[in-house]
Amino acid sequence: MQRMGIQRNIENLYACGVHENDVYKTLVDAVTKILNWVNIFKNTQDSEASSVDFGSENGVKKVAISEVIDIEEMAWAPKYGLKGMIDASVRVKVEANKNEPDVKVMPSEFKTGKVPKDQARLFSVPKSLRGLLYSTDEHSAQVILYTLLMSERYQKHVDTGLLCYLQSDQTQGIAVRRSDIVGLIVQRNQLANDIVKASRLQVLPPMLRNSSLCRICRHLNVCTIYHKLQNKSETEG
């Protein structure tokens, strides 16, 4: 099945300069780890392995997946002007103080790497730079946005999610806070406004020139080239 998927996307792999054998190995490793993750969280006999930390306010809770509702689920939330593809939408039994566990629907996001070293909380950077999140916060923000999508999709309040790092076999619980949602929606609106402005004026925002933020930005090369050309044009003009 993996080979068939690779063959269907062989042109994209060629465009990325990636060998199909390397992709196949990565896929096999990832699938093996995902299956191992599913076995751990569906088998609740190992209470330590299936425990997830949902942060200081919610603590460590035992988690058991009762159903995988969908995978790679495309969801829209017109209310928020958002859409995205959720790795897995799952129904989960979460340990509660009462006898019966809470049954919740939540997103589960899988990352192929390890938990990043930067563990700063969301929006810990200066207000003007809050949209440029460190890697850990970026992943957490992604899960938080998925809870908004699932709330719209399933018409029920979704306030938690799972963030799984396959390489290090670590799973983090993401508990949604109102302040997180407000900050992300503000950034979403700012981004939408900047995109409209850039398309109209054909001018992009100035470079941040912040090494700690720029070095982890996925647009570093494009941004640098663009501003280099822009500065050269202004100098010659």
XYZ file of C-alpha atoms in Angstrom:
237
model
C 0.000 0.000 0.000
C 2.844 2.381 0.847
C 4.526 1.599 -2.480
C 1.299 2.378 -4.348
C 0.989 5.703 -2.563
C 4.584 6.567 -3.414
C 4.080 5.718 -7.080
C 0.998 7.938 -7.250
C 3.105 10.848 -5.992
C 6.357 10.047 -7.778
C 6.366 13.366 -9.681
C 6.042 15.333 -6.443
C 8.919 13.352 -4.931
C 11.054 14.101 -7.972
C 10.217 17.808 -7.667
C 11.317 17.719 -4.014
C 14.526 15.872 -4.860
C 13.642 12.924 -2.604
C 14.382 9.278 -3.455
C 11.390 6.940 -3.279
C 13.306 4.368 -1.194
C 13.998 6.979 1.483
C 10.319 7.917 1.539
C 9.312 4.257 1.787
C 11.582 3.732 4.792
C 10.181 6.835 6.476
C 6.630 5.626 5.837
C 7.293 2.153 7.226
C 8.878 3.596 10.360
C 6.003 6.030 10.862
C 3.275 3.423 10.306
C 4.953 1.065 12.776
C 5.075 3.777 15.430
C 1.465 4.816 14.803
C 0.293 1.215 15.199
C 2.292 0.960 18.411
C 0.663 4.172 19.646
C -2.816 2.843 18.846
C -2.086 -0.419 20.671
C -0.927 1.463 23.772
C -3.935 3.736 23.978
C -6.490 1.071 23.105
C -4.986 -1.311 25.652
C -5.731 0.352 28.981
C -4.117 -2.403 31.054
C -0.834 -0.486 31.044
C -1.963 2.522 33.066
C 1.437 4.225 32.973
C 1.822 4.006 29.192
C -1.689 5.366 28.543
C -1.417 8.342 30.909
C -1.261 11.794 29.327
C -0.302 15.117 30.890
C -2.875 17.818 30.068
C -0.963 20.607 31.795
C -0.800 22.181 35.221
C -4.515 22.974 35.417
C -5.784 19.533 34.371
C -2.927 17.236 35.389
C -2.120 13.692 34.268
C -5.088 11.590 33.179
C -5.487 8.055 31.925
C -6.657 8.030 28.313
C -8.229 5.221 26.277
C -9.258 5.488 22.622
C -12.636 3.843 22.082
C -13.080 4.764 18.412
C -11.189 6.260 15.491
C -13.942 8.317 13.893
C -12.010 9.440 10.826
C -8.490 9.941 9.491
C -7.189 12.857 7.429
C -10.540 14.517 7.974
C -10.995 17.772 6.084
C -12.960 20.171 8.252
C -14.194 23.730 7.749
C -15.197 26.341 10.287
C -16.712 29.289 8.369
C -17.491 30.931 11.707
C -13.753 31.366 12.286
C -12.614 31.511 8.660
C -10.560 28.330 9.086
C -10.151 24.963 7.431
C -7.694 22.124 7.889
C -7.007 18.412 7.638
C -7.006 16.542 10.945
C -4.706 13.511 11.191
C -7.202 11.531 13.279
C -10.535 12.362 14.865
C -10.948 10.065 17.856
C -13.470 9.287 20.563
C -11.632 9.051 23.864
C -12.416 7.964 27.398
C -10.651 10.318 29.785
C -10.201 9.486 33.443
C -12.435 11.593 35.674
C -12.861 12.051 39.401
C -16.169 10.238 39.302
C -16.568 6.514 38.666
C -17.429 6.795 34.970
C -14.802 8.293 32.619
C -15.613 11.311 30.471
C -16.165 10.390 26.815
C -14.839 13.090 24.513
C -14.318 13.655 20.807
C -10.952 15.240 20.071
C -8.284 15.668 17.378
C -5.075 13.664 17.423
C -2.082 15.154 15.610
C 0.987 13.045 14.777
C 4.483 14.494 14.377
C 7.290 12.354 12.976
C 10.012 13.991 15.050
C 10.830 14.351 18.735
C 9.371 16.811 21.202
C 11.187 20.104 20.448
C 13.462 21.505 23.134
C 11.734 24.876 23.234
C 8.919 24.455 25.752
C 7.846 28.098 26.062
C 4.103 28.558 26.478
C 1.992 29.964 23.686
C 2.275 33.736 23.242
C 5.329 34.014 25.484
C 7.062 36.023 22.762
C 6.435 39.782 22.476
C 2.912 40.740 21.439
C 3.980 41.984 18.015
C 5.608 38.622 17.255
C 3.014 36.234 18.652
C 2.221 34.807 15.241
C 5.786 33.550 14.885
C 5.590 30.659 17.312
C 8.361 28.379 18.485
C 8.010 24.838 17.173
C 6.385 23.338 20.264
C 3.897 26.191 20.485
C 3.208 25.955 16.777
C 2.238 22.309 17.190
C 0.065 23.073 20.207
C -1.584 25.938 18.337
C -2.327 23.582 15.459
C -4.160 21.180 17.775
C -6.070 24.060 19.379
C -7.258 25.221 15.956
C -8.317 21.657 15.172
C -10.549 21.674 18.259
C -12.352 24.686 16.768
C -12.793 22.838 13.481
C -14.129 19.748 15.241
C -16.485 21.828 17.387
C -18.060 23.133 14.185
C -17.929 19.767 12.436
C -19.561 17.742 15.212
C -21.636 20.530 16.759
C -20.297 19.905 20.245
C -17.765 21.593 22.491
C -14.275 20.158 21.884
C -11.796 21.451 24.451
C -8.923 18.937 24.388
C -6.633 17.244 21.881
C -3.685 14.874 21.639
C -0.254 15.773 20.223
C 1.861 12.697 19.499
C 5.594 12.714 18.736
C 6.312 9.371 17.087
C 10.106 9.369 17.178
C 10.269 9.892 20.929
C 7.048 7.968 21.718
C 5.659 10.898 23.693
C 2.073 12.092 23.787
C 1.030 15.479 25.144
C -2.475 16.457 26.116
C -3.567 19.874 24.870
C -6.202 21.557 27.028
C -7.742 24.549 25.277
C -7.818 27.853 27.123
C -9.891 30.817 26.050
C -6.828 33.071 25.991
C -5.160 30.703 23.493
C -8.170 30.799 21.167
C -8.450 34.583 21.354
C -4.764 34.993 20.533
C -4.921 32.595 17.588
C -8.040 34.198 16.114
C -6.411 37.621 16.410
C -3.377 36.263 14.545
C -5.627 34.638 11.934
C -7.364 37.970 11.308
C -4.042 39.818 11.166
C -2.685 37.297 8.659
C -5.806 37.569 6.491
C -5.544 41.361 6.577
C -1.845 41.277 5.640
C -2.510 38.888 2.747
C -5.237 41.137 1.337
C -3.019 44.199 1.757
C -0.040 42.466 0.117
C -2.141 41.334 -2.848
C -3.446 44.865 -3.329
C -0.239 46.835 -2.808
C 2.201 44.130 -3.969
C 4.320 44.859 -0.893
C 5.196 42.414 1.865
C 5.835 43.335 5.522
C 9.390 44.280 6.567
C 11.776 41.559 7.725
C 11.843 40.871 11.454
C 15.623 40.369 11.475
C 15.290 38.264 14.619
C 17.737 35.347 14.440
C 15.969 33.185 17.044
C 12.652 33.451 15.209
C 13.878 33.586 11.618
C 16.062 30.476 11.855
C 13.017 28.237 12.488
C 10.752 29.943 9.950
C 9.779 27.785 6.976
C 9.792 30.855 4.724
C 13.332 31.961 5.588
C 14.862 31.366 2.146
C 11.998 32.931 0.190
C 11.802 35.886 2.569
C 15.542 36.528 2.406
C 15.674 36.397 -1.402
C 12.623 38.652 -1.757
C 13.958 41.326 0.565
C 17.426 41.102 -0.971
C 15.946 41.811 -4.390
C 13.699 44.528 -2.993
C 16.568 46.330 -1.270
C 18.701 46.079 -4.409
C 15.904 47.552 -6.492
C 15.398 50.445 -4.062
C 19.160 51.145 -4.004
C 19.429 51.187 -7.787
C 16.273 53.284 -8.083
